[in-house]
């Protein structure tokens, strides 16, 4: 069997697409919404339910903490697919990753040759933090892709010998989408790089050029297509409790969001942990970053492009440092730097004089990892077959629940395919090492091993993790108690994950006066409900406690009103 060298565009494209599919699609919609996913998904659900696409709504309040592009994309995903589920909520993020990868492969480049493009995409797809965030209905992965693409297009054109109109317009159009996605932080990463490049190359006057001004106009025009409608809109606190000093404007809301980033109590230990996590997020390719300072590699860059490389490197470090200096920084804030960082790594390692010691260590590491993956996968496959066909008499009740997960035909087949793929990957890696090994070969082998680990997590671990869900069961427990054609009113119920799993119409209220007389079902926190009907409100309506539901360590009471006031 001949091992492909992936030197032509077609084979690279096929490999990238298959790699993306295996890394990002399996079990994408298996787990319930978690972390801040509900803050992206529920406004999208509200848009589809109400037809109001301009002003997002979350838990009955207008939601301006983040711009609405991610909500629009999720709503469109639901609308096009005809399904409202976790898979289609997370699909926009992984499609951004695919789009970035294919654009890197196919756009003409002044700084990356064919191997450099391929290396960049492999590094990008197999970055741990990106893989993790892309599999969530979140902003960070998409924001990273837009930041990297805008920077790459501008640098690519500039390195070609002249700063073209297209590069300014295209870059700033992408920045406009970035503003609609998360706000102005994208400008920090972009300008740190391009200002450094212009300064290092002695072309700072381009900042005052007509092309730059037109780019800014394009960027602001894209943002203002939405922003102009909401700047004068009044919004309330989304916690369910109105602000003590009245409503705040959109500008005030964003100002408060920004202020909170700098107001965070400065705990040196906690800050250090966050910065360290930000750095670790780029694993496993953090280990290659020192190569950007290796003189042998830099010497291979053409003299006319060396200053561009050095300036870009400085700009990436500067943007990362500035974000880390924010007292309230979080590891995800620095992720937008990763995309263009992979471009710099692809640029420098694609056709450089490769250091034999690095290749030797890299190769040995991959050999050990591939062997470990093979052994673990085959042991897991053997246990899977034994449990599926024969069962086991030696496990207790807790282990029995786990084993029962793998008695599902679909789970069994996907796990078996994972074991088969691990064996194929091991064979491929070993055969690939028999020919002359370069960095591209090592990257391909690394990607295959990373994919094996990803598939093992998706097909073996995630079905077990599903046993510990709490949001989905809570939502379903409520929905089975209420006819689907009946609305459920939520009294001071804030942004909760389990609301996504209730198919009924949901109406949020913040005072009892807002509850219409025709309302039949009410959900509120248990402490808000008086079992002795001390409130005349409950007594007059014949309130009946249908069910208590626990979610996130809180107990919610589902009330049915038995007396009609129509």
PDB file of N, CA and C in Angstrom, residues 29-123:
ATOM      1  N   UNK A  29     -24.043  16.680  18.892  1.00  0.00           N
ATOM      2  CA  UNK A  29     -25.284  17.045  19.575  1.00  0.00           C
ATOM      3  C   UNK A  29     -25.673  16.102  20.689  1.00  0.00           C
ATOM      4  N   UNK A  30     -24.736  15.281  21.145  1.00  0.00           N
ATOM      5  CA  UNK A  30     -25.093  14.252  22.132  1.00  0.00           C
ATOM      6  C   UNK A  30     -25.353  14.827  23.515  1.00  0.00           C
ATOM      7  N   UNK A  31     -24.474  15.690  23.997  1.00  0.00           N
ATOM      8  CA  UNK A  31     -24.608  16.213  25.353  1.00  0.00           C
ATOM      9  C   UNK A  31     -25.538  17.416  25.397  1.00  0.00           C
ATOM     10  N   UNK A  32     -26.145  17.624  26.550  1.00  0.00           N
ATOM     11  CA  UNK A  32     -27.048  18.752  26.736  1.00  0.00           C
ATOM     12  C   UNK A  32     -26.290  20.072  26.711  1.00  0.00           C
ATOM     13  N   UNK A  33     -27.010  21.167  26.589  1.00  0.00           N
ATOM     14  CA  UNK A  33     -26.399  22.489  26.630  1.00  0.00           C
ATOM     15  C   UNK A  33     -25.706  22.692  27.974  1.00  0.00           C
ATOM     16  N   UNK A  34     -24.549  23.322  27.948  1.00  0.00           N
ATOM     17  CA  UNK A  34     -23.797  23.534  29.178  1.00  0.00           C
ATOM     18  C   UNK A  34     -23.063  24.866  29.089  1.00  0.00           C
ATOM     19  N   UNK A  35     -22.431  25.256  30.182  1.00  0.00           N
ATOM     20  CA  UNK A  35     -21.692  26.517  30.274  1.00  0.00           C
ATOM     21  C   UNK A  35     -22.599  27.678  29.843  1.00  0.00           C
ATOM     22  N   UNK A  36     -22.152  28.528  28.911  1.00  0.00           N
ATOM     23  CA  UNK A  36     -22.965  29.678  28.486  1.00  0.00           C
ATOM     24  C   UNK A  36     -23.719  29.414  27.183  1.00  0.00           C
ATOM     25  N   UNK A  37     -23.826  28.170  26.784  1.00  0.00           N
ATOM     26  CA  UNK A  37     -24.477  27.861  25.509  1.00  0.00           C
ATOM     27  C   UNK A  37     -25.923  28.353  25.478  1.00  0.00           C
ATOM     28  N   UNK A  38     -26.618  28.274  26.607  1.00  0.00           N
ATOM     29  CA  UNK A  38     -28.026  28.691  26.630  1.00  0.00           C
ATOM     30  C   UNK A  38     -28.177  30.180  26.328  1.00  0.00           C
ATOM     31  N   UNK A  39     -27.129  30.972  26.633  1.00  0.00           N
ATOM     32  CA  UNK A  39     -27.196  32.405  26.343  1.00  0.00           C
ATOM     33  C   UNK A  39     -27.057  32.692  24.852  1.00  0.00           C
ATOM     34  N   UNK A  40     -26.586  31.760  24.095  1.00  0.00           N
ATOM     35  CA  UNK A  40     -26.515  31.898  22.630  1.00  0.00           C
ATOM     36  C   UNK A  40     -27.729  31.257  21.960  1.00  0.00           C
ATOM     37  N   UNK A  41     -28.228  30.175  22.561  1.00  0.00           N
ATOM     38  CA  UNK A  41     -29.295  29.393  21.922  1.00  0.00           C
ATOM     39  C   UNK A  41     -30.681  29.963  22.214  1.00  0.00           C
ATOM     40  N   UNK A  42     -30.933  30.334  23.463  1.00  0.00           N
ATOM     41  CA  UNK A  42     -32.294  30.773  23.808  1.00  0.00           C
ATOM     42  C   UNK A  42     -32.705  32.071  23.097  1.00  0.00           C
ATOM     43  N   UNK A  43     -31.801  33.063  22.905  1.00  0.00           N
ATOM     44  CA  UNK A  43     -32.202  34.203  22.076  1.00  0.00           C
ATOM     45  C   UNK A  43     -32.547  33.794  20.643  1.00  0.00           C
ATOM     46  N   UNK A  44     -31.850  32.773  20.111  1.00  0.00           N
ATOM     47  CA  UNK A  44     -32.167  32.275  18.771  1.00  0.00           C
ATOM     48  C   UNK A  44     -33.557  31.637  18.741  1.00  0.00           C
ATOM     49  N   UNK A  45     -33.885  30.881  19.775  1.00  0.00           N
ATOM     50  CA  UNK A  45     -35.219  30.277  19.871  1.00  0.00           C
ATOM     51  C   UNK A  45     -36.284  31.366  19.962  1.00  0.00           C
ATOM     52  N   UNK A  46     -35.984  32.412  20.736  1.00  0.00           N
ATOM     53  CA  UNK A  46     -36.922  33.535  20.871  1.00  0.00           C
ATOM     54  C   UNK A  46     -37.136  34.236  19.532  1.00  0.00           C
ATOM     55  N   UNK A  47     -36.071  34.379  18.739  1.00  0.00           N
ATOM     56  CA  UNK A  47     -36.202  35.009  17.418  1.00  0.00           C
ATOM     57  C   UNK A  47     -37.171  34.242  16.531  1.00  0.00           C
ATOM     58  N   UNK A  48     -37.062  32.921  16.566  1.00  0.00           N
ATOM     59  CA  UNK A  48     -37.950  32.093  15.738  1.00  0.00           C
ATOM     60  C   UNK A  48     -39.380  32.110  16.263  1.00  0.00           C
ATOM     61  N   UNK A  49     -39.529  32.174  17.580  1.00  0.00           N
ATOM     62  CA  UNK A  49     -40.868  32.144  18.167  1.00  0.00           C
ATOM     63  C   UNK A  49     -41.615  33.462  17.985  1.00  0.00           C
ATOM     64  N   UNK A  50     -40.884  34.578  18.089  1.00  0.00           N
ATOM     65  CA  UNK A  50     -41.538  35.889  18.060  1.00  0.00           C
ATOM     66  C   UNK A  50     -41.408  36.602  16.725  1.00  0.00           C
ATOM     67  N   UNK A  51     -40.443  36.187  15.897  1.00  0.00           N
ATOM     68  CA  UNK A  51     -40.189  36.889  14.642  1.00  0.00           C
ATOM     69  C   UNK A  51     -39.381  38.160  14.830  1.00  0.00           C
ATOM     70  N   UNK A  52     -38.938  38.439  16.047  1.00  0.00           N
ATOM     71  CA  UNK A  52     -38.120  39.619  16.338  1.00  0.00           C
ATOM     72  C   UNK A  52     -36.644  39.248  16.242  1.00  0.00           C
ATOM     73  N   UNK A  53     -35.997  39.647  15.128  1.00  0.00           N
ATOM     74  CA  UNK A  53     -34.614  39.279  14.867  1.00  0.00           C
ATOM     75  C   UNK A  53     -33.637  40.411  15.186  1.00  0.00           C
ATOM     76  N   UNK A  54     -34.112  41.604  15.372  1.00  0.00           N
ATOM     77  CA  UNK A  54     -33.214  42.747  15.578  1.00  0.00           C
ATOM     78  C   UNK A  54     -32.743  42.822  17.026  1.00  0.00           C
ATOM     79  N   UNK A  55     -33.674  42.658  17.941  1.00  0.00           N
ATOM     80  CA  UNK A  55     -33.359  42.821  19.356  1.00  0.00           C
ATOM     81  C   UNK A  55     -33.452  41.466  20.046  1.00  0.00           C
ATOM     82  N   UNK A  56     -32.319  40.856  20.405  1.00  0.00           N
ATOM     83  CA  UNK A  56     -32.353  39.535  21.056  1.00  0.00           C
ATOM     84  C   UNK A  56     -33.045  39.617  22.417  1.00  0.00           C
ATOM     85  N   UNK A  57     -33.617  38.499  22.813  1.00  0.00           N
ATOM     86  CA  UNK A  57     -34.290  38.417  24.111  1.00  0.00           C
ATOM     87  C   UNK A  57     -33.820  37.175  24.844  1.00  0.00           C
ATOM     88  N   UNK A  58     -33.551  37.328  26.115  1.00  0.00           N
ATOM     89  CA  UNK A  58     -33.119  36.209  26.948  1.00  0.00           C
ATOM     90  C   UNK A  58     -33.850  36.285  28.277  1.00  0.00           C
ATOM     91  N   UNK A  59     -34.595  35.230  28.593  1.00  0.00           N
ATOM     92  CA  UNK A  59     -35.337  35.135  29.854  1.00  0.00           C
ATOM     93  C   UNK A  59     -36.265  36.322  30.058  1.00  0.00           C
ATOM     94  N   UNK A  60     -36.909  36.754  28.974  1.00  0.00           N
ATOM     95  CA  UNK A  60     -37.897  37.813  29.078  1.00  0.00           C
ATOM     96  C   UNK A  60     -37.335  39.218  29.080  1.00  0.00           C
ATOM     97  N   UNK A  61     -36.028  39.350  28.982  1.00  0.00           N
ATOM     98  CA  UNK A  61     -35.402  40.669  28.946  1.00  0.00           C
ATOM     99  C   UNK A  61     -34.655  40.842  27.630  1.00  0.00           C
ATOM    100  N   UNK A  62     -34.564  42.081  27.173  1.00  0.00           N
ATOM    101  CA  UNK A  62     -33.770  42.366  25.990  1.00  0.00           C
ATOM    102  C   UNK A  62     -32.295  42.136  26.323  1.00  0.00           C
ATOM    103  N   UNK A  63     -31.621  41.408  25.455  1.00  0.00           N
ATOM    104  CA  UNK A  63     -30.259  40.962  25.761  1.00  0.00           C
ATOM    105  C   UNK A  63     -29.267  41.670  24.846  1.00  0.00           C
ATOM    106  N   UNK A  64     -28.514  42.611  25.434  1.00  0.00           N
ATOM    107  CA  UNK A  64     -27.543  43.382  24.669  1.00  0.00           C
ATOM    108  C   UNK A  64     -26.103  43.129  25.118  1.00  0.00           C
ATOM    109  N   UNK A  65     -25.911  42.182  26.027  1.00  0.00           N
ATOM    110  CA  UNK A  65     -24.552  41.938  26.510  1.00  0.00           C
ATOM    111  C   UNK A  65     -23.597  41.518  25.395  1.00  0.00           C
ATOM    112  N   UNK A  66     -24.134  40.835  24.398  1.00  0.00           N
ATOM    113  CA  UNK A  66     -23.330  40.414  23.240  1.00  0.00           C
ATOM    114  C   UNK A  66     -24.109  40.767  21.969  1.00  0.00           C
ATOM    115  N   UNK A  67     -23.405  41.147  20.903  1.00  0.00           N
ATOM    116  CA  UNK A  67     -24.083  41.368  19.619  1.00  0.00           C
ATOM    117  C   UNK A  67     -24.748  40.074  19.131  1.00  0.00           C
ATOM    118  N   UNK A  68     -25.654  40.170  18.156  1.00  0.00           N
ATOM    119  CA  UNK A  68     -26.541  39.026  17.878  1.00  0.00           C
ATOM    120  C   UNK A  68     -26.110  38.079  16.765  1.00  0.00           C
ATOM    121  N   UNK A  69     -24.917  38.219  16.167  1.00  0.00           N
ATOM    122  CA  UNK A  69     -24.606  37.400  15.000  1.00  0.00           C
ATOM    123  C   UNK A  69     -24.672  35.906  15.311  1.00  0.00           C
ATOM    124  N   UNK A  70     -24.152  35.485  16.464  1.00  0.00           N
ATOM    125  CA  UNK A  70     -24.192  34.055  16.794  1.00  0.00           C
ATOM    126  C   UNK A  70     -25.631  33.593  16.978  1.00  0.00           C
ATOM    127  N   UNK A  71     -26.489  34.470  17.537  1.00  0.00           N
ATOM    128  CA  UNK A  71     -27.905  34.122  17.688  1.00  0.00           C
ATOM    129  C   UNK A  71     -28.576  33.973  16.324  1.00  0.00           C
ATOM    130  N   UNK A  72     -28.234  34.871  15.394  1.00  0.00           N
ATOM    131  CA  UNK A  72     -28.792  34.771  14.038  1.00  0.00           C
ATOM    132  C   UNK A  72     -28.373  33.469  13.369  1.00  0.00           C
ATOM    133  N   UNK A  73     -27.106  33.121  13.510  1.00  0.00           N
ATOM    134  CA  UNK A  73     -26.602  31.916  12.852  1.00  0.00           C
ATOM    135  C   UNK A  73     -27.265  30.658  13.414  1.00  0.00           C
ATOM    136  N   UNK A  74     -27.436  30.619  14.724  1.00  0.00           N
ATOM    137  CA  UNK A  74     -28.090  29.460  15.338  1.00  0.00           C
ATOM    138  C   UNK A  74     -29.561  29.407  14.927  1.00  0.00           C
ATOM    139  N   UNK A  75     -30.225  30.562  14.908  1.00  0.00           N
ATOM    140  CA  UNK A  75     -31.626  30.596  14.490  1.00  0.00           C
ATOM    141  C   UNK A  75     -31.774  30.133  13.039  1.00  0.00           C
ATOM    142  N   UNK A  76     -30.856  30.584  12.165  1.00  0.00           N
ATOM    143  CA  UNK A  76     -30.887  30.138  10.770  1.00  0.00           C
ATOM    144  C   UNK A  76     -30.635  28.643  10.658  1.00  0.00           C
ATOM    145  N   UNK A  77     -29.731  28.130  11.494  1.00  0.00           N
ATOM    146  CA  UNK A  77     -29.465  26.694  11.499  1.00  0.00           C
ATOM    147  C   UNK A  77     -30.717  25.915  11.878  1.00  0.00           C
ATOM    148  N   UNK A  78     -31.434  26.403  12.886  1.00  0.00           N
ATOM    149  CA  UNK A  78     -32.694  25.768  13.281  1.00  0.00           C
ATOM    150  C   UNK A  78     -33.731  25.874  12.167  1.00  0.00           C
ATOM    151  N   UNK A  79     -33.810  27.047  11.561  1.00  0.00           N
ATOM    152  CA  UNK A  79     -34.841  27.283  10.549  1.00  0.00           C
ATOM    153  C   UNK A  79     -34.596  26.457   9.292  1.00  0.00           C
ATOM    154  N   UNK A  80     -33.355  26.392   8.833  1.00  0.00           N
ATOM    155  CA  UNK A  80     -33.031  25.643   7.616  1.00  0.00           C
ATOM    156  C   UNK A  80     -33.198  24.141   7.837  1.00  0.00           C
ATOM    157  N   UNK A  81     -32.753  23.670   9.003  1.00  0.00           N
ATOM    158  CA  UNK A  81     -32.822  22.231   9.279  1.00  0.00           C
ATOM    159  C   UNK A  81     -34.219  21.776   9.683  1.00  0.00           C
ATOM    160  N   UNK A  82     -35.018  22.709  10.197  1.00  0.00           N
ATOM    161  CA  UNK A  82     -36.330  22.327  10.710  1.00  0.00           C
ATOM    162  C   UNK A  82     -36.258  21.647  12.060  1.00  0.00           C
ATOM    163  N   UNK A  83     -35.090  21.674  12.696  1.00  0.00           N
ATOM    164  CA  UNK A  83     -34.889  21.017  13.991  1.00  0.00           C
ATOM    165  C   UNK A  83     -34.309  22.017  14.986  1.00  0.00           C
ATOM    166  N   UNK A  84     -34.767  21.915  16.232  1.00  0.00           N
ATOM    167  CA  UNK A  84     -34.179  22.703  17.321  1.00  0.00           C
ATOM    168  C   UNK A  84     -33.515  21.733  18.287  1.00  0.00           C
ATOM    169  N   UNK A  85     -32.249  21.465  18.057  1.00  0.00           N
ATOM    170  CA  UNK A  85     -31.533  20.547  18.932  1.00  0.00           C
ATOM    171  C   UNK A  85     -30.084  20.990  19.091  1.00  0.00           C
ATOM    172  N   UNK A  86     -29.354  20.263  19.926  1.00  0.00           N
ATOM    173  CA  UNK A  86     -27.984  20.651  20.244  1.00  0.00           C
ATOM    174  C   UNK A  86     -27.073  20.588  19.019  1.00  0.00           C
ATOM    175  N   UNK A  87     -27.294  19.620  18.157  1.00  0.00           N
ATOM    176  CA  UNK A  87     -26.424  19.471  16.985  1.00  0.00           C
ATOM    177  C   UNK A  87     -26.475  20.721  16.110  1.00  0.00           C
ATOM    178  N   UNK A  88     -27.666  21.157  15.765  1.00  0.00           N
ATOM    179  CA  UNK A  88     -27.788  22.310  14.874  1.00  0.00           C
ATOM    180  C   UNK A  88     -27.488  23.623  15.602  1.00  0.00           C
ATOM    181  N   UNK A  89     -27.549  23.622  16.935  1.00  0.00           N
ATOM    182  CA  UNK A  89     -27.115  24.805  17.686  1.00  0.00           C
ATOM    183  C   UNK A  89     -25.601  24.970  17.609  1.00  0.00           C
ATOM    184  N   UNK A  90     -24.887  23.848  17.576  1.00  0.00           N
ATOM    185  CA  UNK A  90     -23.422  23.888  17.558  1.00  0.00           C
ATOM    186  C   UNK A  90     -22.840  23.866  16.150  1.00  0.00           C
ATOM    187  N   UNK A  91     -23.645  23.557  15.172  1.00  0.00           N
ATOM    188  CA  UNK A  91     -23.149  23.428  13.804  1.00  0.00           C
ATOM    189  C   UNK A  91     -22.496  24.700  13.258  1.00  0.00           C
ATOM    190  N   UNK A  92     -23.044  25.917  13.500  1.00  0.00           N
ATOM    191  CA  UNK A  92     -22.387  27.117  12.960  1.00  0.00           C
ATOM    192  C   UNK A  92     -20.926  27.250  13.373  1.00  0.00           C
ATOM    193  N   UNK A  93     -20.603  26.901  14.611  1.00  0.00           N
ATOM    194  CA  UNK A  93     -19.215  27.023  15.078  1.00  0.00           C
ATOM    195  C   UNK A  93     -18.276  26.122  14.294  1.00  0.00           C
ATOM    196  N   UNK A  94     -18.675  24.870  14.089  1.00  0.00           N
ATOM    197  CA  UNK A  94     -17.784  23.949  13.381  1.00  0.00           C
ATOM    198  C   UNK A  94     -17.720  24.282  11.892  1.00  0.00           C
ATOM    199  N   UNK A  95     -18.769  24.882  11.341  1.00  0.00           N
ATOM    200  CA  UNK A  95     -18.723  25.308   9.939  1.00  0.00           C
ATOM    201  C   UNK A  95     -17.765  26.481   9.754  1.00  0.00           C
ATOM    202  N   UNK A  96     -17.671  27.355  10.748  1.00  0.00           N
ATOM    203  CA  UNK A  96     -16.679  28.428  10.704  1.00  0.00           C
ATOM    204  C   UNK A  96     -15.276  27.853  10.619  1.00  0.00           C
ATOM    205  N   UNK A  97     -15.016  26.816  11.398  1.00  0.00           N
ATOM    206  CA  UNK A  97     -13.695  26.182  11.397  1.00  0.00           C
ATOM    207  C   UNK A  97     -13.396  25.591  10.026  1.00  0.00           C
ATOM    208  N   UNK A  98     -14.373  24.925   9.424  1.00  0.00           N
ATOM    209  CA  UNK A  98     -14.190  24.359   8.084  1.00  0.00           C
ATOM    210  C   UNK A  98     -13.955  25.460   7.061  1.00  0.00           C
ATOM    211  N   UNK A  99     -14.733  26.525   7.137  1.00  0.00           N
ATOM    212  CA  UNK A  99     -14.587  27.627   6.181  1.00  0.00           C
ATOM    213  C   UNK A  99     -13.199  28.250   6.269  1.00  0.00           C
ATOM    214  N   UNK A 100     -12.718  28.501   7.486  1.00  0.00           N
ATOM    215  CA  UNK A 100     -11.376  29.064   7.660  1.00  0.00           C
ATOM    216  C   UNK A 100     -10.324  28.138   7.049  1.00  0.00           C
ATOM    217  N   UNK A 101     -10.450  26.847   7.312  1.00  0.00           N
ATOM    218  CA  UNK A 101      -9.472  25.873   6.818  1.00  0.00           C
ATOM    219  C   UNK A 101      -9.436  25.841   5.291  1.00  0.00           C
ATOM    220  N   UNK A 102     -10.598  25.825   4.662  1.00  0.00           N
ATOM    221  CA  UNK A 102     -10.644  25.759   3.202  1.00  0.00           C
ATOM    222  C   UNK A 102     -10.159  27.054   2.566  1.00  0.00           C
ATOM    223  N   UNK A 103     -10.469  28.187   3.188  1.00  0.00           N
ATOM    224  CA  UNK A 103      -9.994  29.464   2.655  1.00  0.00           C
ATOM    225  C   UNK A 103      -8.469  29.552   2.720  1.00  0.00           C
ATOM    226  N   UNK A 104      -7.884  29.074   3.796  1.00  0.00           N
ATOM    227  CA  UNK A 104      -6.420  29.055   3.890  1.00  0.00           C
ATOM    228  C   UNK A 104      -5.835  28.199   2.765  1.00  0.00           C
ATOM    229  N   UNK A 105      -6.472  27.065   2.486  1.00  0.00           N
ATOM    230  CA  UNK A 105      -5.971  26.170   1.443  1.00  0.00           C
ATOM    231  C   UNK A 105      -6.067  26.783   0.053  1.00  0.00           C
ATOM    232  N   UNK A 106      -7.153  27.518  -0.221  1.00  0.00           N
ATOM    233  CA  UNK A 106      -7.440  27.917  -1.598  1.00  0.00           C
ATOM    234  C   UNK A 106      -7.095  29.362  -1.931  1.00  0.00           C
ATOM    235  N   UNK A 107      -6.978  30.235  -0.936  1.00  0.00           N
ATOM    236  CA  UNK A 107      -6.609  31.614  -1.250  1.00  0.00           C
ATOM    237  C   UNK A 107      -5.156  31.681  -1.708  1.00  0.00           C
ATOM    238  N   UNK A 108      -4.906  32.492  -2.718  1.00  0.00           N
ATOM    239  CA  UNK A 108      -3.523  32.698  -3.152  1.00  0.00           C
ATOM    240  C   UNK A 108      -2.752  33.377  -2.028  1.00  0.00           C
ATOM    241  N   UNK A 109      -1.520  32.952  -1.855  1.00  0.00           N
ATOM    242  CA  UNK A 109      -0.749  33.446  -0.714  1.00  0.00           C
ATOM    243  C   UNK A 109       0.644  33.909  -1.132  1.00  0.00           C
ATOM    244  N   UNK A 110       1.047  35.019  -0.526  1.00  0.00           N
ATOM    245  CA  UNK A 110       2.395  35.533  -0.727  1.00  0.00           C
ATOM    246  C   UNK A 110       3.358  35.039   0.340  1.00  0.00           C
ATOM    247  N   UNK A 111       2.831  34.462   1.400  1.00  0.00           N
ATOM    248  CA  UNK A 111       3.693  34.051   2.514  1.00  0.00           C
ATOM    249  C   UNK A 111       3.686  32.538   2.741  1.00  0.00           C
ATOM    250  N   UNK A 112       2.669  31.838   2.242  1.00  0.00           N
ATOM    251  CA  UNK A 112       2.567  30.395   2.451  1.00  0.00           C
ATOM    252  C   UNK A 112       2.611  29.665   1.113  1.00  0.00           C
ATOM    253  N   UNK A 113       3.520  28.716   1.006  1.00  0.00           N
ATOM    254  CA  UNK A 113       3.478  27.830  -0.155  1.00  0.00           C
ATOM    255  C   UNK A 113       2.456  26.725   0.109  1.00  0.00           C
ATOM    256  N   UNK A 114       2.360  25.761  -0.795  1.00  0.00           N
ATOM    257  CA  UNK A 114       1.349  24.706  -0.646  1.00  0.00           C
ATOM    258  C   UNK A 114       1.524  23.937   0.658  1.00  0.00           C
ATOM    259  N   UNK A 115       2.780  23.604   0.995  1.00  0.00           N
ATOM    260  CA  UNK A 115       3.032  22.885   2.249  1.00  0.00           C
ATOM    261  C   UNK A 115       2.690  23.760   3.456  1.00  0.00           C
ATOM    262  N   UNK A 116       2.991  25.059   3.357  1.00  0.00           N
ATOM    263  CA  UNK A 116       2.697  25.971   4.454  1.00  0.00           C
ATOM    264  C   UNK A 116       1.211  26.082   4.729  1.00  0.00           C
ATOM    265  N   UNK A 117       0.416  26.139   3.657  1.00  0.00           N
ATOM    266  CA  UNK A 117      -1.037  26.187   3.826  1.00  0.00           C
ATOM    267  C   UNK A 117      -1.547  24.922   4.505  1.00  0.00           C
ATOM    268  N   UNK A 118      -1.073  23.791   4.022  1.00  0.00           N
ATOM    269  CA  UNK A 118      -1.502  22.510   4.564  1.00  0.00           C
ATOM    270  C   UNK A 118      -1.096  22.391   6.037  1.00  0.00           C
ATOM    271  N   UNK A 119       0.132  22.810   6.348  1.00  0.00           N
ATOM    272  CA  UNK A 119       0.608  22.765   7.733  1.00  0.00           C
ATOM    273  C   UNK A 119      -0.230  23.669   8.629  1.00  0.00           C
ATOM    274  N   UNK A 120      -0.544  24.867   8.139  1.00  0.00           N
ATOM    275  CA  UNK A 120      -1.359  25.804   8.914  1.00  0.00           C
ATOM    276  C   UNK A 120      -2.708  25.198   9.271  1.00  0.00           C
ATOM    277  N   UNK A 121      -3.357  24.596   8.290  1.00  0.00           N
ATOM    278  CA  UNK A 121      -4.682  24.018   8.521  1.00  0.00           C
ATOM    279  C   UNK A 121      -4.609  22.853   9.504  1.00  0.00           C
ATOM    280  N   UNK A 122      -3.594  22.006   9.373  1.00  0.00           N
ATOM    281  CA  UNK A 122      -3.455  20.881  10.300  1.00  0.00           C
ATOM    282  C   UNK A 122      -3.228  21.376  11.730  1.00  0.00           C
ATOM    283  N   UNK A 123      -2.388  22.390  11.880  1.00  0.00           N
ATOM    284  CA  UNK A 123      -2.155  22.968  13.201  1.00  0.00           C
ATOM    285  C   UNK A 123      -3.438  23.565  13.770  1.00  0.00           C
TER     286      UNK A 123
END
